PDB file of C-alpha atoms in Angstrom:
ATOM      1  CA  MET A   1      83.469 102.533 143.190  1.00 49.00           C
ATOM      2  CA  THR A   2      84.029 105.147 145.828  1.00 45.00           C
ATOM      3  CA  SER A   3      86.658 107.588 146.997  1.00 41.00           C
ATOM      4  CA  ASP A   4      87.457 110.178 149.622  1.00 41.00           C
ATOM      5  CA  ALA A   5      87.945 112.840 146.970  1.00 43.00           C
ATOM      6  CA  PRO A   6      86.689 116.381 147.724  1.00 42.00           C
ATOM      7  CA  THR A   7      83.139 117.450 146.895  1.00 48.00           C
ATOM      8  CA  THR A   8      84.074 118.778 143.461  1.00 50.00           C
ATOM      9  CA  PRO A   9      85.009 115.653 141.504  1.00 62.00           C
ATOM     10  CA  ALA A  10      88.507 115.411 140.106  1.00 55.00           C
ATOM     11  CA  THR A  11      88.448 115.325 136.335  1.00 56.00           C
ATOM     12  CA  PRO A  12      88.332 111.768 134.949  1.00 59.00           C
ATOM     13  CA  ASP A  13      91.622 112.137 133.060  1.00 47.00           C
ATOM     14  CA  GLU A  14      93.791 113.589 135.798  1.00 43.00           C
ATOM     15  CA  PRO A  15      96.463 111.382 137.443  1.00 36.00           C
ATOM     16  CA  GLY A  16      95.048 109.058 140.040  1.00 36.00           C
ATOM     17  CA  PRO A  17      96.213 106.575 142.632  1.00 32.00           C
ATOM     18  CA  GLY A  18      96.243 103.676 140.185  1.00 33.00           C
ATOM     19  CA  ALA A  19      94.008 101.172 138.485  1.00 33.00           C
ATOM     20  CA  ALA A  20      91.080  99.698 140.335  1.00 36.00           C
ATOM     21  CA  GLY A  21      92.337  96.159 139.872  1.00 37.00           C
ATOM     22  CA  ASP A  22      91.335  93.203 137.779  1.00 39.00           C
ATOM     23  CA  ARG A  23      87.844  93.762 136.392  1.00 37.00           C
ATOM     24  CA  GLY A  24      87.672  90.267 134.944  1.00 40.00           C
ATOM     25  CA  ILE A  25      86.084  89.078 138.181  1.00 40.00           C
ATOM     26  CA  SER A  26      82.958  90.778 139.431  1.00 44.00           C
ATOM     27  CA  ARG A  27      83.930  93.434 141.960  1.00 45.00           C
ATOM     28  CA  LYS A  28      80.606  92.857 143.675  1.00 45.00           C
ATOM     29  CA  THR A  29      81.509  89.181 144.184  1.00 46.00           C
ATOM     30  CA  LEU A  30      84.931  90.038 145.596  1.00 46.00           C
ATOM     31  CA  LEU A  31      83.538  92.628 147.989  1.00 50.00           C
ATOM     32  CA  ARG A  32      80.805  90.321 149.259  1.00 49.00           C
ATOM     33  CA  ALA A  33      83.364  87.587 149.829  1.00 45.00           C
ATOM     34  CA  ALA A  34      85.624  89.983 151.730  1.00 47.00           C
ATOM     35  CA  VAL A  35      82.806  91.171 153.964  1.00 47.00           C
ATOM     36  CA  ALA A  36      81.627  87.603 154.593  1.00 43.00           C
ATOM     37  CA  ALA A  37      85.158  86.685 155.642  1.00 41.00           C
ATOM     38  CA  GLY A  38      85.290  89.604 158.046  1.00 44.00           C
ATOM     39  CA  ALA A  39      87.892  91.451 155.999  1.00 43.00           C
ATOM     40  CA  ALA A  40      87.911  95.153 155.301  1.00 45.00           C
ATOM     41  CA  VAL A  41      86.613  96.346 151.939  1.00 51.00           C
ATOM     42  CA  PRO A  42      89.554  96.484 149.483  1.00 48.00           C
ATOM     43  CA  LEU A  43      91.190  99.914 149.521  1.00 51.00           C
ATOM     44  CA  LEU A  44      93.680 101.821 147.442  1.00 50.00           C
ATOM     45  CA  ALA A  45      96.968 103.006 148.880  1.00 47.00           C
ATOM     46  CA  THR A  46      95.219 106.273 149.737  1.00 51.00           C
ATOM     47  CA  GLY A  47      92.880 104.421 152.102  1.00 53.00           C
ATOM     48  CA  SER A  48      89.859 104.886 149.859  1.00 62.00           C
ATOM     49  CA  ILE A  49      87.774 102.369 147.963  1.00 70.00           C
ATOM     50  CA  ALA A  50      88.711 102.205 144.290  1.00 70.00           C
ATOM     51  CA  LEU A  51      86.724 104.432 141.946  1.00 86.00           C
ATOM     52  CA  ALA A  52      85.590 103.575 138.437  1.00 87.00           C
ATOM     53  CA  ARG A  53      87.635 106.575 137.288  1.00 86.00           C
ATOM     54  CA  ASP A  54      90.810 104.816 138.479  1.00 81.00           C
ATOM     55  CA  ALA A  55      90.173 101.982 136.037  1.00 78.00           C
ATOM     56  CA  ALA A  56      89.253 104.525 133.366  1.00 76.00           C
ATOM     57  CA  ARG A  57      92.698 106.121 133.748  1.00 75.00           C
ATOM     58  CA  SER A  58      94.496 102.801 133.269  1.00 68.00           C
ATOM     59  CA  SER A  59      95.602 101.605 129.855  1.00 51.00           C
ATOM     60  CA  SER A  60      94.590  97.984 130.410  1.00 63.00           C
ATOM     61  CA  GLY A  61      91.641  98.245 128.049  1.00 67.00           C
ATOM     62  CA  GLN A  62      89.431  96.236 130.395  1.00 78.00           C
ATOM     63  CA  ALA A  63      85.741  97.037 130.655  1.00 87.00           C
ATOM     64  CA  LEU A  64      84.275  98.434 133.867  1.00 89.00           C
ATOM     65  CA  THR A  65      81.918  96.340 135.968  1.00 90.00           C
ATOM     66  CA  PRO A  66      78.426  97.901 135.910  1.00 92.00           C
ATOM     67  CA  THR A  67      77.014  99.288 139.137  1.00 92.00           C
ATOM     68  CA  PRO A  68      74.824  96.583 140.717  1.00 91.00           C
ATOM     69  CA  PHE A  69      71.064  96.867 140.692  1.00 87.00           C
ATOM     70  CA  CYS A  70      69.381  97.125 144.085  1.00 85.00           C
ATOM     71  CA  ASP A  71      65.744  96.991 145.172  1.00 65.00           C
ATOM     72  CA  ASP A  72      64.339 100.481 144.854  1.00 52.00           C
ATOM     73  CA  GLY A  73      61.393 100.248 147.227  1.00 56.00           C
ATOM     74  CA  ASP A  74      58.757 100.857 144.544  1.00 48.00           C
ATOM     75  CA  ASP A  75      56.796  97.878 145.839  1.00 44.00           C
ATOM     76  CA  PRO A  76      55.313  97.852 149.360  1.00 39.00           C
ATOM     77  CA  THR A  77      58.050  97.101 151.857  1.00 35.00           C
ATOM     78  CA  PRO A  78      57.847  94.625 154.747  1.00 33.00           C
ATOM     79  CA  ASP A  79      55.824  95.741 157.752  1.00 32.00           C
ATOM     80  CA  GLN A  80      58.885  96.459 159.863  1.00 27.00           C
ATOM     81  CA  MET A  81      60.213  98.911 157.277  1.00 30.00           C
ATOM     82  CA  GLU A  82      59.056 102.519 156.799  1.00 31.00           C
ATOM     83  CA  GLY A  83      59.211 103.166 153.053  1.00 40.00           C
ATOM     84  CA  PRO A  84      60.914 104.004 150.906  1.00 53.00           C
ATOM     85  CA  TYR A  85      58.657 104.682 147.935  1.00 71.00           C
ATOM     86  CA  PHE A  86      59.649 106.206 144.632  1.00 86.00           C
ATOM     87  CA  LYS A  87      57.652 109.204 143.369  1.00 86.00           C
ATOM     88  CA  PRO A  88      57.856 110.413 139.753  1.00 86.00           C
ATOM     89  CA  ASN A  89      58.001 114.085 138.747  1.00 87.00           C
ATOM     90  CA  SER A  90      60.686 115.117 141.244  1.00 92.00           C
ATOM     91  CA  PRO A  91      62.004 118.696 140.875  1.00 93.00           C
ATOM     92  CA  LEU A  92      65.025 119.444 138.726  1.00 94.00           C
ATOM     93  CA  ARG A  93      67.601 120.437 141.349  1.00 95.00           C
ATOM     94  CA  THR A  94      70.992 119.488 142.746  1.00 96.00           C
ATOM     95  CA  ASN A  95      70.361 120.842 146.266  1.00 97.00           C
ATOM     96  CA  LEU A  96      67.794 119.025 148.433  1.00 97.00           C
ATOM     97  CA  VAL A  97      68.503 121.132 151.537  1.00 96.00           C
ATOM     98  CA  THR A  98      66.372 124.126 152.533  1.00 90.00           C
ATOM     99  CA  PRO A  99      66.943 126.696 155.309  1.00 87.00           C
ATOM    100  CA  GLY A 100      66.279 125.147 158.683  1.00 88.00           C
ATOM    101  CA  THR A 101      66.634 121.572 157.451  1.00 92.00           C
ATOM    102  CA  ALA A 102      67.693 119.289 160.307  1.00 95.00           C
ATOM    103  CA  GLY A 103      70.562 116.864 159.859  1.00 96.00           C
ATOM    104  CA  THR A 104      74.240 116.651 158.993  1.00 97.00           C
ATOM    105  CA  ARG A 105      74.935 118.268 155.645  1.00 97.00           C
ATOM    106  CA  LEU A 106      76.266 115.875 153.004  1.00 97.00           C
ATOM    107  CA  THR A 107      77.696 116.484 149.540  1.00 97.00           C
ATOM    108  CA  VAL A 108      77.860 113.524 147.144  1.00 97.00           C
ATOM    109  CA  GLY A 109      79.930 113.924 143.989  1.00 95.00           C
ATOM    110  CA  GLY A 110      81.222 111.666 141.257  1.00 95.00           C
ATOM    111  CA  TYR A 111      80.935 110.603 137.644  1.00 95.00           C
ATOM    112  CA  VAL A 112      78.844 108.310 135.476  1.00 95.00           C
ATOM    113  CA  PHE A 113      80.769 106.013 133.122  1.00 94.00           C
ATOM    114  CA  GLY A 114      79.871 103.461 130.486  1.00 93.00           C
ATOM    115  CA  ARG A 115      81.416  99.977 130.446  1.00 91.00           C
ATOM    116  CA  ASP A 116      84.080 101.271 128.067  1.00 90.00           C
ATOM    117  CA  CYS A 117      85.416 103.707 130.707  1.00 89.00           C
ATOM    118  CA  VAL A 118      84.013 106.746 128.873  1.00 90.00           C
ATOM    119  CA  PRO A 119      82.254 109.324 131.093  1.00 91.00           C
ATOM    120  CA  LEU A 120      78.637 109.866 130.057  1.00 93.00           C
ATOM    121  CA  SER A 121      77.029 113.298 129.802  1.00 91.00           C
ATOM    122  CA  GLY A 122      73.299 113.970 129.946  1.00 92.00           C
ATOM    123  CA  VAL A 123      72.561 111.015 132.243  1.00 94.00           C
ATOM    124  CA  LEU A 124      69.367 111.452 134.262  1.00 95.00           C
ATOM    125  CA  LEU A 125      69.958 110.882 138.008  1.00 96.00           C
ATOM    126  CA  ASP A 126      66.878 110.879 140.240  1.00 94.00           C
ATOM    127  CA  PHE A 127      67.656 110.835 143.994  1.00 95.00           C
ATOM    128  CA  TRP A 128      65.332 110.279 146.955  1.00 94.00           C
ATOM    129  CA  GLN A 129      65.959 109.523 150.631  1.00 95.00           C
ATOM    130  CA  ALA A 130      64.674 109.684 154.205  1.00 94.00           C
ATOM    131  CA  ASP A 131      64.904 112.840 156.289  1.00 96.00           C
ATOM    132  CA  ASN A 132      66.912 113.187 159.492  1.00 97.00           C
ATOM    133  CA  ALA A 133      64.201 111.315 161.423  1.00 96.00           C
ATOM    134  CA  GLY A 134      64.095 108.408 158.949  1.00 94.00           C
ATOM    135  CA  ALA A 135      60.808 109.441 157.284  1.00 92.00           C
ATOM    136  CA  TYR A 136      60.041 109.795 153.567  1.00 92.00           C
ATOM    137  CA  ASP A 137      57.921 112.670 152.285  1.00 92.00           C
ATOM    138  CA  MET A 138      54.991 111.113 150.410  1.00 91.00           C
ATOM    139  CA  ALA A 139      52.911 114.319 150.334  1.00 93.00           C
ATOM    140  CA  GLY A 140      55.539 116.473 148.638  1.00 93.00           C
ATOM    141  CA  TYR A 141      59.096 116.319 147.329  1.00 94.00           C
ATOM    142  CA  THR A 142      61.298 116.916 150.356  1.00 96.00           C
ATOM    143  CA  PHE A 143      64.624 115.134 149.795  1.00 96.00           C
ATOM    144  CA  ARG A 144      63.660 114.261 146.234  1.00 95.00           C
ATOM    145  CA  GLY A 145      65.198 115.684 143.079  1.00 95.00           C
ATOM    146  CA  HIS A 146      66.667 114.868 139.702  1.00 94.00           C
ATOM    147  CA  GLN A 147      69.587 116.256 137.709  1.00 95.00           C
ATOM    148  CA  PHE A 148      71.697 115.494 134.640  1.00 94.00           C
ATOM    149  CA  THR A 149      75.420 114.802 134.424  1.00 94.00           C
ATOM    150  CA  ASP A 150      77.421 117.592 132.812  1.00 92.00           C
ATOM    151  CA  ALA A 151      79.633 117.455 129.717  1.00 88.00           C
ATOM    152  CA  THR A 152      82.353 115.619 131.713  1.00 90.00           C
ATOM    153  CA  GLY A 153      79.943 113.044 133.162  1.00 92.00           C
ATOM    154  CA  ALA A 154      80.074 114.656 136.622  1.00 95.00           C
ATOM    155  CA  PHE A 155      77.287 115.187 139.134  1.00 97.00           C
ATOM    156  CA  THR A 156      77.014 116.796 142.580  1.00 97.00           C
ATOM    157  CA  LEU A 157      74.212 116.395 145.123  1.00 98.00           C
ATOM    158  CA  GLN A 158      73.703 118.584 148.205  1.00 97.00           C
ATOM    159  CA  THR A 159      71.659 116.789 150.860  1.00 98.00           C
ATOM    160  CA  ILE A 160      71.898 115.465 154.441  1.00 98.00           C
ATOM    161  CA  VAL A 161      72.913 112.153 155.965  1.00 98.00           C
ATOM    162  CA  PRO A 162      69.613 110.201 155.950  1.00 97.00           C
ATOM    163  CA  GLY A 163      68.134 109.035 159.224  1.00 96.00           C
ATOM    164  CA  LEU A 164      67.602 105.421 160.277  1.00 95.00           C
ATOM    165  CA  TYR A 165      64.333 103.516 160.401  1.00 90.00           C
ATOM    166  CA  PRO A 166      63.538  99.914 161.377  1.00 90.00           C
ATOM    167  CA  GLY A 167      64.949  97.222 159.117  1.00 88.00           C
ATOM    168  CA  ARG A 168      67.392  99.304 157.083  1.00 92.00           C
ATOM    169  CA  THR A 169      70.844 100.816 157.258  1.00 95.00           C
ATOM    170  CA  ARG A 170      71.501 104.362 156.031  1.00 96.00           C
ATOM    171  CA  HIS A 171      71.095 104.691 152.272  1.00 95.00           C
ATOM    172  CA  ILE A 172      70.248 107.009 149.390  1.00 95.00           C
ATOM    173  CA  HIS A 173      68.099 105.823 146.492  1.00 93.00           C
ATOM    174  CA  VAL A 174      68.875 106.713 142.894  1.00 93.00           C
ATOM    175  CA  LYS A 175      67.625 105.962 139.399  1.00 91.00           C
ATOM    176  CA  ALA A 176      70.176 106.478 136.613  1.00 92.00           C
ATOM    177  CA  GLN A 177      69.327 106.514 132.920  1.00 92.00           C
ATOM    178  CA  ALA A 178      71.488 107.354 129.922  1.00 92.00           C
ATOM    179  CA  PRO A 179      69.552 108.745 126.941  1.00 88.00           C
ATOM    180  CA  GLY A 180      67.524 105.990 125.295  1.00 84.00           C
ATOM    181  CA  GLU A 181      68.882 103.314 127.657  1.00 89.00           C
ATOM    182  CA  PRO A 182      67.296 101.221 130.448  1.00 88.00           C
ATOM    183  CA  VAL A 183      66.964 102.638 133.954  1.00 89.00           C
ATOM    184  CA  LEU A 184      69.368 101.474 136.661  1.00 91.00           C
ATOM    185  CA  THR A 185      67.708 101.567 140.085  1.00 90.00           C
ATOM    186  CA  THR A 186      70.106 101.250 142.981  1.00 92.00           C
ATOM    187  CA  GLN A 187      71.131 102.577 146.398  1.00 93.00           C
ATOM    188  CA  LEU A 188      74.228 104.195 147.911  1.00 96.00           C
ATOM    189  CA  TYR A 189      75.493 103.138 151.328  1.00 96.00           C
ATOM    190  CA  PHE A 190      77.675 104.587 154.085  1.00 97.00           C
ATOM    191  CA  PRO A 191      80.804 102.800 155.353  1.00 96.00           C
ATOM    192  CA  GLY A 192      81.139 101.895 159.024  1.00 95.00           C
ATOM    193  CA  GLU A 193      77.408 101.694 159.717  1.00 96.00           C
ATOM    194  CA  PRO A 194      76.567  98.963 162.287  1.00 96.00           C
ATOM    195  CA  ARG A 195      73.423  98.011 160.368  1.00 96.00           C
ATOM    196  CA  ASN A 196      75.319  97.277 157.164  1.00 96.00           C
ATOM    197  CA  SER A 197      75.926  93.750 158.456  1.00 95.00           C
ATOM    198  CA  THR A 198      72.227  93.069 159.116  1.00 94.00           C
ATOM    199  CA  ASP A 199      70.532  94.856 156.197  1.00 93.00           C
ATOM    200  CA  ALA A 200      69.494  92.225 153.631  1.00 90.00           C
ATOM    201  CA  LEU A 201      69.743  94.744 150.775  1.00 90.00           C
ATOM    202  CA  PHE A 202      73.168  96.129 151.666  1.00 93.00           C
ATOM    203  CA  ASP A 203      75.827  95.600 148.994  1.00 93.00           C
ATOM    204  CA  PRO A 204      79.444  96.624 149.681  1.00 93.00           C
ATOM    205  CA  ALA A 205      79.902  97.380 145.966  1.00 93.00           C
ATOM    206  CA  LEU A 206      77.554 100.332 146.550  1.00 94.00           C
ATOM    207  CA  LEU A 207      79.523 101.886 149.395  1.00 96.00           C
ATOM    208  CA  MET A 208      80.347 105.549 149.054  1.00 96.00           C
ATOM    209  CA  ASN A 209      83.570 106.844 150.508  1.00 94.00           C
ATOM    210  CA  VAL A 210      82.636 109.384 153.173  1.00 96.00           C
ATOM    211  CA  ARG A 211      84.808 111.794 155.117  1.00 94.00           C
ATOM    212  CA  ASP A 212      84.231 114.500 157.719  1.00 94.00           C
ATOM    213  CA  ALA A 213      84.612 118.083 156.530  1.00 93.00           C
ATOM    214  CA  GLY A 214      84.239 120.608 159.335  1.00 92.00           C
ATOM    215  CA  GLY A 215      80.894 119.488 160.704  1.00 93.00           C
ATOM    216  CA  ARG A 216      79.712 118.339 157.293  1.00 95.00           C
ATOM    217  CA  LYS A 217      80.352 115.144 155.352  1.00 96.00           C
ATOM    218  CA  GLU A 218      81.626 114.652 151.824  1.00 96.00           C
ATOM    219  CA  ALA A 219      81.177 111.514 149.770  1.00 96.00           C
ATOM    220  CA  THR A 220      82.143 110.282 146.319  1.00 96.00           C
ATOM    221  CA  PHE A 221      80.743 107.532 144.128  1.00 96.00           C
ATOM    222  CA  ASP A 222      81.138 106.693 140.440  1.00 96.00           C
ATOM    223  CA  PHE A 223      78.273 104.948 138.654  1.00 96.00           C
ATOM    224  CA  VAL A 224      78.992 102.540 135.793  1.00 95.00           C
ATOM    225  CA  LEU A 225      76.010 102.012 133.500  1.00 95.00           C
ATOM    226  CA  ASP A 226      75.723  98.872 131.419  1.00 93.00           C
ATOM    227  CA  VAL A 227      76.085 100.829 128.170  1.00 91.00           C
ATOM    228  CA  ASP A 228      78.825 101.782 125.720  1.00 81.00           C
ATOM    229  CA  GLY A 229      79.398 105.049 123.943  1.00 61.00           C
ATOM    230  CA  GLY A 230      80.846 108.485 124.355  1.00 51.00           C
ATOM    231  CA  PRO A 231      79.395 111.631 125.868  1.00 44.00           C
ATOM    232  CA  GLY A 232      76.162 112.964 124.423  1.00 45.00           C
ATOM    233  CA  PRO A 233      75.130 116.590 123.994  1.00 45.00           C
ATOM    234  CA  ASP A 234      75.057 118.794 127.087  1.00 46.00           C
ATOM    235  CA  PRO A 235      71.436 118.949 128.341  1.00 46.00           C
ATOM    236  CA  THR A 236      72.092 122.505 129.565  1.00 45.00           C
ATOM    237  CA  ASP A 237      72.698 123.842 126.041  1.00 46.00           C
ATOM    238  CA  PRO A 238      70.271 126.711 125.393  1.00 45.00           C
ATOM    239  CA  PRO A 239      67.242 125.786 123.309  1.00 44.00           C
ATOM    240  CA  THR A 240      66.969 127.153 119.809  1.00 44.00           C
ATOM    241  CA  ASP A 241      63.163 127.140 119.590  1.00 45.00           C
ATOM    242  CA  PRO A 242      60.304 127.527 122.077  1.00 44.00           C
ATOM    243  CA  PRO A 243      58.685 124.347 123.429  1.00 53.00           C
ATOM    244  CA  GLY A 244      55.470 122.937 122.077  1.00 63.00           C
ATOM    245  CA  GLY A 245      54.392 121.640 118.674  1.00 83.00           C
ATOM    246  CA  THR A 246      56.291 118.654 117.334  1.00 88.00           C
ATOM    247  CA  TRP A 247      58.922 117.199 119.693  1.00 88.00           C
ATOM    248  CA  ALA A 248      62.473 118.133 118.719  1.00 87.00           C
ATOM    249  CA  THR A 249      65.957 117.959 120.225  1.00 83.00           C
ATOM    250  CA  GLY A 250      67.578 120.922 121.940  1.00 80.00           C
ATOM    251  CA  ARG A 251      64.372 122.336 123.360  1.00 83.00           C
ATOM    252  CA  ALA A 252      63.725 123.197 127.007  1.00 83.00           C
ATOM    253  CA  TYR A 253      60.486 121.563 128.098  1.00 84.00           C
ATOM    254  CA  THR A 254      58.725 122.174 131.395  1.00 81.00           C
ATOM    255  CA  ALA A 255      56.157 120.072 133.221  1.00 80.00           C
ATOM    256  CA  GLY A 256      52.817 120.388 131.472  1.00 83.00           C
ATOM    257  CA  ASP A 257      54.144 121.135 127.974  1.00 86.00           C
ATOM    258  CA  ARG A 258      52.439 119.129 125.243  1.00 88.00           C
ATOM    259  CA  VAL A 259      54.058 117.870 122.056  1.00 89.00           C
ATOM    260  CA  THR A 260      53.269 115.532 119.198  1.00 89.00           C
ATOM    261  CA  TYR A 261      55.554 112.723 118.084  1.00 89.00           C
ATOM    262  CA  GLY A 262      54.977 109.744 115.807  1.00 85.00           C
ATOM    263  CA  GLY A 263      51.279 110.486 115.570  1.00 84.00           C
ATOM    264  CA  GLY A 264      50.777 110.642 119.352  1.00 86.00           C
ATOM    265  CA  THR A 265      50.334 113.492 121.827  1.00 89.00           C
ATOM    266  CA  TYR A 266      52.494 113.619 124.954  1.00 88.00           C
ATOM    267  CA  ARG A 267      52.497 115.725 128.134  1.00 85.00           C
ATOM    268  CA  CYS A 268      55.826 116.589 129.788  1.00 85.00           C
ATOM    269  CA  LEU A 269      56.217 115.221 133.343  1.00 82.00           C
ATOM    270  CA  GLN A 270      59.622 116.678 134.303  1.00 77.00           C
ATOM    271  CA  ALA A 271      61.466 119.799 133.165  1.00 77.00           C
ATOM    272  CA  HIS A 272      64.410 118.947 130.901  1.00 79.00           C
ATOM    273  CA  THR A 273      66.200 119.870 127.685  1.00 80.00           C
ATOM    274  CA  SER A 274      65.587 117.266 125.004  1.00 82.00           C
ATOM    275  CA  MET A 275      68.257 115.288 123.208  1.00 78.00           C
ATOM    276  CA  THR A 276      68.503 112.393 120.799  1.00 79.00           C
ATOM    277  CA  GLY A 277      67.411 109.174 122.495  1.00 78.00           C
ATOM    278  CA  TRP A 278      64.852 110.918 124.708  1.00 84.00           C
ATOM    279  CA  GLU A 279      61.977 110.765 122.235  1.00 86.00           C
ATOM    280  CA  PRO A 280      58.656 110.652 124.180  1.00 87.00           C
ATOM    281  CA  PRO A 281      57.915 106.945 123.616  1.00 85.00           C
ATOM    282  CA  HIS A 282      61.344 106.002 125.001  1.00 81.00           C
ATOM    283  CA  VAL A 283      61.309 107.901 128.305  1.00 81.00           C
ATOM    284  CA  PRO A 284      58.047 107.468 130.258  1.00 78.00           C
ATOM    285  CA  ALA A 285      59.737 109.236 133.183  1.00 75.00           C
ATOM    286  CA  LEU A 286      59.666 112.434 131.127  1.00 83.00           C
ATOM    287  CA  TRP A 287      56.590 112.063 128.891  1.00 84.00           C
ATOM    288  CA  HIS A 288      53.056 110.705 129.349  1.00 83.00           C
ATOM    289  CA  ARG A 289      51.030 109.769 126.289  1.00 84.00           C
ATOM    290  CA  GLU A 290      47.557 111.304 126.182  1.00 85.00           C
TER     291      GLU A 290
END
């Protein structure tokens, strides 16, 4: 599900290098078998790992294989591992880098699809990772942030290549949630890392395709959520009414706003623009009942 495409994702319907192959067999199973046999991860003719968008371009009518779930580190990790731990209420932002940040700059771009090969807009993506030294910020929100896919299902993240710490290979954590759907918690990995072969959580189906770009790195990955359906409304559409009062769609809420819905009162945890499927009882990541 990765590619060496440039940082700005190619549109899902533009010509591509070909279909991603037979999706009747789990791609995760095939990749694990290839790695276990000492073979290289299957590549396209371009030398990149097949993207979900390649299958979406094909006319085979086959469903995409959902992105595999991976341990997200919410529970205490083994003693030899330093984090990671998920923190709610991350800032709404696509750039996790600040002036003076140490580390190799990294841009991750891609799309979010449903099983039916349709790109999904308005998907919540919450990223968190270690800093250049392999440490997680538990006091604040350094290298933590969430965003929403745009009307084409695309996302872009500006960050750095995470540092190493005992017990793990390099990785980026992410939670992905389509409106009103379950949360996918997974991780993204880097190809060619020596620790990939010893990390118990590593999954080759979660490899990004990474390339050098003038002292920086660029990566691409397409998520496939275990849902069907077409794009939803653009979460960046301007609100028509001020926040507060009874919860409604199309309103821009900020952390701390209070609304009523279904007889209950809710406090907003993360800034967002509401849409159908994100009613307060359905998205505890955004609303806390009081």
